[in-house]
Amino acid sequence: MVGELMKEDGVQLASEIDRDPFKTLIRTILSARTRDDQTIKVSSILFEQYDTPKKLANADPDRVREIIRPIGFYNSKTKYIMDTSRMLIEQHGGSVPNKFKDLVALPGVGSKVANCVLVYAFGIPAIPVDTHVHRIVNRWGLVDTPDPKSTHKQLVDILPRKWWLLINDLLIRFGKEICKPIGPQCDNGCPLAPCCPKLVKKTRGKKRTKPRKPGNKK
Ligand code: SF4
């Protein structure tokens, strides 16, 4: 299925955003439970003033909080990104580490954020599993898992390494446009419908037809 989708969608990562490791790390921490367009907008404003660990670590927390206020959980995220910046300076010479174990030791960085940084900032094969990836690979029947964490565990075992760098970007776009959480476009142009093993029939929004009365030909 991933191969089929790749034929449809090309093999380049789509996002045009800056791959600088520090910006990628901070942007991904900020992205939790926030729409992508909002994350990109807010992080761009933040980076106009604080685009290095040193600048962000020494920033006025109230000013940082004010900038990221439009996104969810801005109080905890302010603390995460400032503490992370301090830790980068104190423990990594002001650079973002490129090892999973070092990344997940940073405040506000879990498995998904760490894997995103490996893929998008360093081009190191990893599988960031967000809700889109989790939902789609379950619909495809590639895995049968209750949560993204278990999905990640299974994908690492079954997905050929050559797809690791691309699967997150590919499925996020596919999940937003076609294989949506609600109302997947199975019968409306999904290029994978012919080979999707768990084709989700579109049942929502269909009008119920009243049973016809005997003798009524209209
Ligand atoms: S057929 Fe439906 S469930 Fe399968 S990939 Fe397409 S949109 Fe998703």
PDB file of C-alpha atoms and ligand atoms in Angstrom:
ATOM      1  CA  MET A   1       0.000   0.000   0.000  1.00  0.00           C
ATOM      2  CA  VAL A   2       2.804   2.429   0.839  1.00  0.00           C
ATOM      3  CA  GLY A   3       4.423   1.653  -2.512  1.00  0.00           C
ATOM      4  CA  GLU A   4       1.144   2.265  -4.352  1.00  0.00           C
ATOM      5  CA  LEU A   5       0.668   5.562  -2.555  1.00  0.00           C
ATOM      6  CA  MET A   6       4.228   6.579  -3.350  1.00  0.00           C
ATOM      7  CA  LYS A   7       3.514   6.108  -7.060  1.00  0.00           C
ATOM      8  CA  GLU A   8       0.593   8.491  -6.706  1.00  0.00           C
ATOM      9  CA  ASP A   9       2.282  11.059  -4.548  1.00  0.00           C
ATOM     10  CA  GLY A  10       5.943  11.193  -5.529  1.00  0.00           C
ATOM     11  CA  VAL A  11       8.905  10.445  -3.330  1.00  0.00           C
ATOM     12  CA  GLN A  12       9.918  13.836  -1.976  1.00  0.00           C
ATOM     13  CA  LEU A  13       8.989  15.062   1.461  1.00  0.00           C
ATOM     14  CA  ALA A  14       6.344  17.657   0.774  1.00  0.00           C
ATOM     15  CA  SER A  15       6.886  20.190   3.501  1.00  0.00           C
ATOM     16  CA  GLU A  16       8.872  23.227   2.523  1.00  0.00           C
ATOM     17  CA  ILE A  17       9.495  24.338   6.076  1.00  0.00           C
ATOM     18  CA  ASP A  18      12.946  24.970   7.509  1.00  0.00           C
ATOM     19  CA  ARG A  19      14.819  21.763   8.441  1.00  0.00           C
ATOM     20  CA  ASP A  20      17.118  23.468  10.941  1.00  0.00           C
ATOM     21  CA  PRO A  21      17.362  20.945  13.838  1.00  0.00           C
ATOM     22  CA  PHE A  22      16.621  23.483  16.584  1.00  0.00           C
ATOM     23  CA  LYS A  23      13.620  24.935  14.773  1.00  0.00           C
ATOM     24  CA  THR A  24      12.373  21.461  13.882  1.00  0.00           C
ATOM     25  CA  LEU A  25      12.622  20.371  17.510  1.00  0.00           C
ATOM     26  CA  ILE A  26      10.875  23.438  18.927  1.00  0.00           C
ATOM     27  CA  ARG A  27       8.214  23.449  16.198  1.00  0.00           C
ATOM     28  CA  THR A  28       7.447  19.784  16.823  1.00  0.00           C
ATOM     29  CA  ILE A  29       7.139  20.291  20.590  1.00  0.00           C
ATOM     30  CA  LEU A  30       4.747  23.166  19.895  1.00  0.00           C
ATOM     31  CA  SER A  31       2.718  21.090  17.438  1.00  0.00           C
ATOM     32  CA  ALA A  32       1.158  18.772  20.039  1.00  0.00           C
ATOM     33  CA  ARG A  33      -2.641  18.961  19.783  1.00  0.00           C
ATOM     34  CA  THR A  34      -2.393  21.977  17.500  1.00  0.00           C
ATOM     35  CA  ARG A  35      -3.302  22.452  13.841  1.00  0.00           C
ATOM     36  CA  ASP A  36      -0.299  22.527  11.502  1.00  0.00           C
ATOM     37  CA  ASP A  37      -1.080  25.942  10.041  1.00  0.00           C
ATOM     38  CA  GLN A  38      -1.315  27.413  13.538  1.00  0.00           C
ATOM     39  CA  THR A  39       1.949  25.763  14.626  1.00  0.00           C
ATOM     40  CA  ILE A  40       3.808  27.067  11.580  1.00  0.00           C
ATOM     41  CA  LYS A  41       2.413  30.577  12.016  1.00  0.00           C
ATOM     42  CA  VAL A  42       3.236  30.806  15.725  1.00  0.00           C
ATOM     43  CA  SER A  43       6.667  29.178  15.453  1.00  0.00           C
ATOM     44  CA  SER A  44       7.634  31.537  12.619  1.00  0.00           C
ATOM     45  CA  ILE A  45       6.842  34.518  14.845  1.00  0.00           C
ATOM     46  CA  LEU A  46       8.770  32.909  17.714  1.00  0.00           C
ATOM     47  CA  PHE A  47      11.841  32.259  15.539  1.00  0.00           C
ATOM     48  CA  GLU A  48      11.947  35.878  14.380  1.00  0.00           C
ATOM     49  CA  GLN A  49      13.152  36.689  17.896  1.00  0.00           C
ATOM     50  CA  TYR A  50      14.402  33.395  19.326  1.00  0.00           C
ATOM     51  CA  ASP A  51      16.002  31.209  16.679  1.00  0.00           C
ATOM     52  CA  THR A  52      18.805  29.640  18.745  1.00  0.00           C
ATOM     53  CA  PRO A  53      18.903  27.702  22.041  1.00  0.00           C
ATOM     54  CA  LYS A  54      20.796  30.579  23.662  1.00  0.00           C
ATOM     55  CA  LYS A  55      18.251  33.219  22.671  1.00  0.00           C
ATOM     56  CA  LEU A  56      15.287  31.085  23.737  1.00  0.00           C
ATOM     57  CA  ALA A  57      16.893  29.944  27.006  1.00  0.00           C
ATOM     58  CA  ASN A  58      17.509  33.584  27.967  1.00  0.00           C
ATOM     59  CA  ALA A  59      14.146  34.886  26.792  1.00  0.00           C
ATOM     60  CA  ASP A  60      11.553  36.479  29.042  1.00  0.00           C
ATOM     61  CA  PRO A  61       9.081  33.621  29.709  1.00  0.00           C
ATOM     62  CA  ASP A  62       6.156  36.052  29.680  1.00  0.00           C
ATOM     63  CA  ARG A  63       7.127  37.226  26.201  1.00  0.00           C
ATOM     64  CA  VAL A  64       7.463  33.632  24.943  1.00  0.00           C
ATOM     65  CA  ARG A  65       4.109  32.729  26.512  1.00  0.00           C
ATOM     66  CA  GLU A  66       2.516  35.714  24.832  1.00  0.00           C
ATOM     67  CA  ILE A  67       3.828  34.669  21.403  1.00  0.00           C
ATOM     68  CA  ILE A  68       2.680  31.065  21.640  1.00  0.00           C
ATOM     69  CA  ARG A  69      -0.614  31.871  23.389  1.00  0.00           C
ATOM     70  CA  PRO A  70      -2.697  31.137  20.231  1.00  0.00           C
ATOM     71  CA  ILE A  71      -1.788  27.438  20.418  1.00  0.00           C
ATOM     72  CA  GLY A  72      -2.951  24.877  22.960  1.00  0.00           C
ATOM     73  CA  PHE A  73      -1.179  24.234  26.262  1.00  0.00           C
ATOM     74  CA  TYR A  74       0.938  27.367  25.923  1.00  0.00           C
ATOM     75  CA  ASN A  75       1.941  27.427  29.612  1.00  0.00           C
ATOM     76  CA  SER A  76       3.473  23.956  29.634  1.00  0.00           C
ATOM     77  CA  LYS A  77       4.884  24.397  26.130  1.00  0.00           C
ATOM     78  CA  THR A  78       6.638  27.617  27.183  1.00  0.00           C
ATOM     79  CA  LYS A  79       8.323  25.701  29.973  1.00  0.00           C
ATOM     80  CA  TYR A  80       9.204  22.759  27.713  1.00  0.00           C
ATOM     81  CA  ILE A  81      10.843  24.800  24.974  1.00  0.00           C
ATOM     82  CA  MET A  82      12.777  27.025  27.387  1.00  0.00           C
ATOM     83  CA  ASP A  83      13.953  24.082  29.537  1.00  0.00           C
ATOM     84  CA  THR A  84      14.865  22.150  26.403  1.00  0.00           C
ATOM     85  CA  SER A  85      16.902  25.109  25.143  1.00  0.00           C
ATOM     86  CA  ARG A  86      18.762  25.257  28.461  1.00  0.00           C
ATOM     87  CA  MET A  87      19.463  21.533  28.368  1.00  0.00           C
ATOM     88  CA  LEU A  88      20.772  21.781  24.802  1.00  0.00           C
ATOM     89  CA  ILE A  89      23.259  24.400  25.990  1.00  0.00           C
ATOM     90  CA  GLU A  90      24.243  22.613  29.199  1.00  0.00           C
ATOM     91  CA  GLN A  91      24.451  19.055  27.890  1.00  0.00           C
ATOM     92  CA  HIS A  92      24.873  19.206  24.113  1.00  0.00           C
ATOM     93  CA  GLY A  93      27.011  22.273  23.450  1.00  0.00           C
ATOM     94  CA  GLY A  94      24.039  24.211  22.084  1.00  0.00           C
ATOM     95  CA  SER A  95      23.250  21.638  19.381  1.00  0.00           C
ATOM     96  CA  VAL A  96      20.334  19.281  18.935  1.00  0.00           C
ATOM     97  CA  PRO A  97      21.459  15.670  19.451  1.00  0.00           C
ATOM     98  CA  ASN A  98      20.733  13.165  16.696  1.00  0.00           C
ATOM     99  CA  LYS A  99      20.226  10.121  18.897  1.00  0.00           C
ATOM    100  CA  PHE A 100      16.788   8.940  19.989  1.00  0.00           C
ATOM    101  CA  LYS A 101      17.810   8.354  23.618  1.00  0.00           C
ATOM    102  CA  ASP A 102      19.236  11.892  23.936  1.00  0.00           C
ATOM    103  CA  LEU A 103      16.202  13.458  22.307  1.00  0.00           C
ATOM    104  CA  VAL A 104      13.622  11.756  24.530  1.00  0.00           C
ATOM    105  CA  ALA A 105      15.579  12.967  27.580  1.00  0.00           C
ATOM    106  CA  LEU A 106      14.691  16.563  26.657  1.00  0.00           C
ATOM    107  CA  PRO A 107      11.658  18.198  28.331  1.00  0.00           C
ATOM    108  CA  GLY A 108       8.479  17.857  26.284  1.00  0.00           C
ATOM    109  CA  VAL A 109      10.031  15.347  23.888  1.00  0.00           C
ATOM    110  CA  GLY A 110       8.367  11.961  23.545  1.00  0.00           C
ATOM    111  CA  SER A 111       8.802   9.225  21.012  1.00  0.00           C
ATOM    112  CA  LYS A 112       6.853  10.970  18.225  1.00  0.00           C
ATOM    113  CA  VAL A 113       8.710  14.279  18.566  1.00  0.00           C
ATOM    114  CA  ALA A 114      12.087  12.510  18.740  1.00  0.00           C
ATOM    115  CA  ASN A 115      11.337  10.465  15.619  1.00  0.00           C
ATOM    116  CA  CYS A 116      10.133  13.573  13.767  1.00  0.00           C
ATOM    117  CA  VAL A 117      13.407  15.341  14.571  1.00  0.00           C
ATOM    118  CA  LEU A 118      15.432  12.338  13.379  1.00  0.00           C
ATOM    119  CA  VAL A 119      13.506  12.197  10.099  1.00  0.00           C
ATOM    120  CA  TYR A 120      12.890  15.842   9.280  1.00  0.00           C
ATOM    121  CA  ALA A 121      16.015  17.488  10.713  1.00  0.00           C
ATOM    122  CA  PHE A 122      18.644  14.789  10.227  1.00  0.00           C
ATOM    123  CA  GLY A 123      17.269  12.494   7.527  1.00  0.00           C
ATOM    124  CA  ILE A 124      17.809   9.505   9.816  1.00  0.00           C
ATOM    125  CA  PRO A 125      15.311   6.683   9.162  1.00  0.00           C
ATOM    126  CA  ALA A 126      12.672   6.542  11.916  1.00  0.00           C
ATOM    127  CA  ILE A 127       8.897   6.187  12.028  1.00  0.00           C
ATOM    128  CA  PRO A 128       7.008   9.053  13.669  1.00  0.00           C
ATOM    129  CA  VAL A 129       3.517   7.734  14.362  1.00  0.00           C
ATOM    130  CA  ASP A 130       0.833  10.359  14.776  1.00  0.00           C
ATOM    131  CA  THR A 131      -2.935   9.884  14.661  1.00  0.00           C
ATOM    132  CA  HIS A 132      -2.996   9.866  10.829  1.00  0.00           C
ATOM    133  CA  VAL A 133      -0.338   7.170  10.520  1.00  0.00           C
ATOM    134  CA  HIS A 134      -1.980   5.132  13.289  1.00  0.00           C
ATOM    135  CA  ARG A 135      -5.453   5.333  11.739  1.00  0.00           C
ATOM    136  CA  ILE A 136      -4.430   4.619   8.149  1.00  0.00           C
ATOM    137  CA  VAL A 137      -2.156   1.641   8.720  1.00  0.00           C
ATOM    138  CA  ASN A 138      -4.909   0.125  10.873  1.00  0.00           C
ATOM    139  CA  ARG A 139      -7.462   0.692   8.103  1.00  0.00           C
ATOM    140  CA  TRP A 140      -5.076  -0.913   5.664  1.00  0.00           C
ATOM    141  CA  GLY A 141      -4.784  -3.886   7.994  1.00  0.00           C
ATOM    142  CA  LEU A 142      -1.011  -3.521   8.179  1.00  0.00           C
ATOM    143  CA  VAL A 143      -1.357  -3.528  11.965  1.00  0.00           C
ATOM    144  CA  ASP A 144      -4.170  -4.106  14.414  1.00  0.00           C
ATOM    145  CA  THR A 145      -3.356  -1.868  17.333  1.00  0.00           C
ATOM    146  CA  PRO A 146      -5.165   0.255  19.929  1.00  0.00           C
ATOM    147  CA  ASP A 147      -2.788   3.231  20.057  1.00  0.00           C
ATOM    148  CA  PRO A 148       0.083   4.982  18.217  1.00  0.00           C
ATOM    149  CA  LYS A 149       2.672   3.536  20.600  1.00  0.00           C
ATOM    150  CA  SER A 150       1.782  -0.066  19.727  1.00  0.00           C
ATOM    151  CA  THR A 151       1.490   0.913  16.064  1.00  0.00           C
ATOM    152  CA  HIS A 152       5.040   2.234  16.140  1.00  0.00           C
ATOM    153  CA  LYS A 153       6.272  -0.972  17.733  1.00  0.00           C
ATOM    154  CA  GLN A 154       4.694  -3.117  15.022  1.00  0.00           C
ATOM    155  CA  LEU A 155       5.648  -0.856  12.101  1.00  0.00           C
ATOM    156  CA  VAL A 156       9.299  -0.963  13.099  1.00  0.00           C
ATOM    157  CA  ASP A 157       9.127  -4.748  12.698  1.00  0.00           C
ATOM    158  CA  ILE A 158       7.146  -4.983   9.476  1.00  0.00           C
ATOM    159  CA  LEU A 159       7.792  -1.839   7.431  1.00  0.00           C
ATOM    160  CA  PRO A 160      10.801  -2.017   5.080  1.00  0.00           C
ATOM    161  CA  ARG A 161      13.384   0.539   6.140  1.00  0.00           C
ATOM    162  CA  LYS A 162      13.290   2.227   2.733  1.00  0.00           C
ATOM    163  CA  TRP A 163       9.824   3.645   3.601  1.00  0.00           C
ATOM    164  CA  TRP A 164      10.696   4.964   7.058  1.00  0.00           C
ATOM    165  CA  LEU A 165      11.795   8.442   5.999  1.00  0.00           C
ATOM    166  CA  LEU A 166       8.712   9.056   3.915  1.00  0.00           C
ATOM    167  CA  ILE A 167       5.799   7.330   5.588  1.00  0.00           C
ATOM    168  CA  ASN A 168       4.955  10.071   8.085  1.00  0.00           C
ATOM    169  CA  ASP A 169       4.876  12.919   5.586  1.00  0.00           C
ATOM    170  CA  LEU A 170       3.071  10.807   3.009  1.00  0.00           C
ATOM    171  CA  LEU A 171       0.352   9.539   5.352  1.00  0.00           C
ATOM    172  CA  ILE A 172      -0.241  12.889   7.025  1.00  0.00           C
ATOM    173  CA  ARG A 173      -1.064  14.413   3.643  1.00  0.00           C
ATOM    174  CA  PHE A 174      -3.068  11.358   2.587  1.00  0.00           C
ATOM    175  CA  GLY A 175      -4.910  11.361   5.928  1.00  0.00           C
ATOM    176  CA  LYS A 176      -5.852  15.021   5.677  1.00  0.00           C
ATOM    177  CA  GLU A 177      -7.053  14.875   2.094  1.00  0.00           C
ATOM    178  CA  ILE A 178      -8.329  11.343   1.402  1.00  0.00           C
ATOM    179  CA  CYS A 179      -8.268   8.817   4.226  1.00  0.00           C
ATOM    180  CA  LYS A 180      -9.782  11.279   6.689  1.00  0.00           C
ATOM    181  CA  PRO A 181     -10.721  10.343  10.256  1.00  0.00           C
ATOM    182  CA  ILE A 182     -14.382  10.963   9.466  1.00  0.00           C
ATOM    183  CA  GLY A 183     -15.700  10.562   5.945  1.00  0.00           C
ATOM    184  CA  PRO A 184     -12.764   8.835   4.220  1.00  0.00           C
ATOM    185  CA  GLN A 185     -12.979   9.290   0.449  1.00  0.00           C
ATOM    186  CA  CYS A 186     -13.187   5.554  -0.315  1.00  0.00           C
ATOM    187  CA  ASP A 187     -15.858   5.995  -2.991  1.00  0.00           C
ATOM    188  CA  ASN A 188     -14.745   9.426  -4.033  1.00  0.00           C
ATOM    189  CA  GLY A 189     -11.438   9.130  -5.822  1.00  0.00           C
ATOM    190  CA  CYS A 190      -9.195   7.345  -3.326  1.00  0.00           C
ATOM    191  CA  PRO A 191      -6.429   5.938  -5.552  1.00  0.00           C
ATOM    192  CA  LEU A 192      -5.967   3.004  -3.181  1.00  0.00           C
ATOM    193  CA  ALA A 193      -9.604   1.888  -3.084  1.00  0.00           C
ATOM    194  CA  PRO A 194      -9.036  -1.006  -5.526  1.00  0.00           C
ATOM    195  CA  CYS A 195      -6.391  -2.529  -3.287  1.00  0.00           C
ATOM    196  CA  CYS A 196      -7.446  -1.327   0.176  1.00  0.00           C
ATOM    197  CA  PRO A 197      -8.112  -4.415   2.297  1.00  0.00           C
ATOM    198  CA  LYS A 198     -10.175  -2.504   4.808  1.00  0.00           C
ATOM    199  CA  LEU A 199     -12.113  -0.243   2.547  1.00  0.00           C
ATOM    200  CA  VAL A 200     -14.294   1.930   4.715  1.00  0.00           C
ATOM    201  CA  LYS A 201     -17.693   2.257   3.144  1.00  0.00           C
ATOM    202  CA  LYS A 202     -19.080   5.739   3.181  1.00  0.00           C
ATOM    203  CA  THR A 203     -22.190   5.499   5.280  1.00  0.00           C
ATOM    204  CA  ARG A 204     -22.310   8.853   7.003  1.00  0.00           C
ATOM    205  CA  GLY A 205     -24.530  11.590   5.669  1.00  0.00           C
ATOM    206  CA  LYS A 206     -26.645   9.348   3.454  1.00  0.00           C
ATOM    207  CA  LYS A 207     -30.293  10.308   3.383  1.00  0.00           C
ATOM    208  CA  ARG A 208     -32.656   7.665   4.622  1.00  0.00           C
ATOM    209  CA  THR A 209     -35.303   6.850   2.076  1.00  0.00           C
ATOM    210  CA  LYS A 210     -38.789   6.430   3.449  1.00  0.00           C
ATOM    211  CA  PRO A 211     -40.420   3.111   2.637  1.00  0.00           C
ATOM    212  CA  ARG A 212     -42.824   3.633  -0.250  1.00  0.00           C
ATOM    213  CA  LYS A 213     -46.533   3.334   0.584  1.00  0.00           C
ATOM    214  CA  PRO A 214     -48.354   0.629  -1.319  1.00  0.00           C
ATOM    215  CA  GLY A 215     -50.028   2.141  -4.390  1.00  0.00           C
ATOM    216  CA  ASN A 216     -47.921   5.318  -4.307  1.00  0.00           C
ATOM    217  CA  LYS A 217     -45.956   5.321  -7.562  1.00  0.00           C
ATOM    218  CA  LYS A 218     -44.197   8.650  -7.000  1.00  0.00           C
TER     219      LYS A 218
HETATM  220  S1  SF4 B   1     -10.208   3.053   0.394  1.00  0.00           S
HETATM  221 FE1  SF4 B   1     -10.895   4.269   2.147  1.00  0.00          FE
HETATM  222  S2  SF4 B   1      -9.949   3.313   3.958  1.00  0.00           S
HETATM  223 FE2  SF4 B   1      -8.845   2.567   2.138  1.00  0.00          FE
HETATM  224  S3  SF4 B   1      -7.113   3.998   1.902  1.00  0.00           S
HETATM  225 FE3  SF4 B   1      -8.778   4.780   0.621  1.00  0.00          FE
HETATM  226  S4  SF4 B   1      -9.875   6.261   1.911  1.00  0.00           S
HETATM  227 FE4  SF4 B   1      -8.588   4.979   3.265  1.00  0.00          FE
END
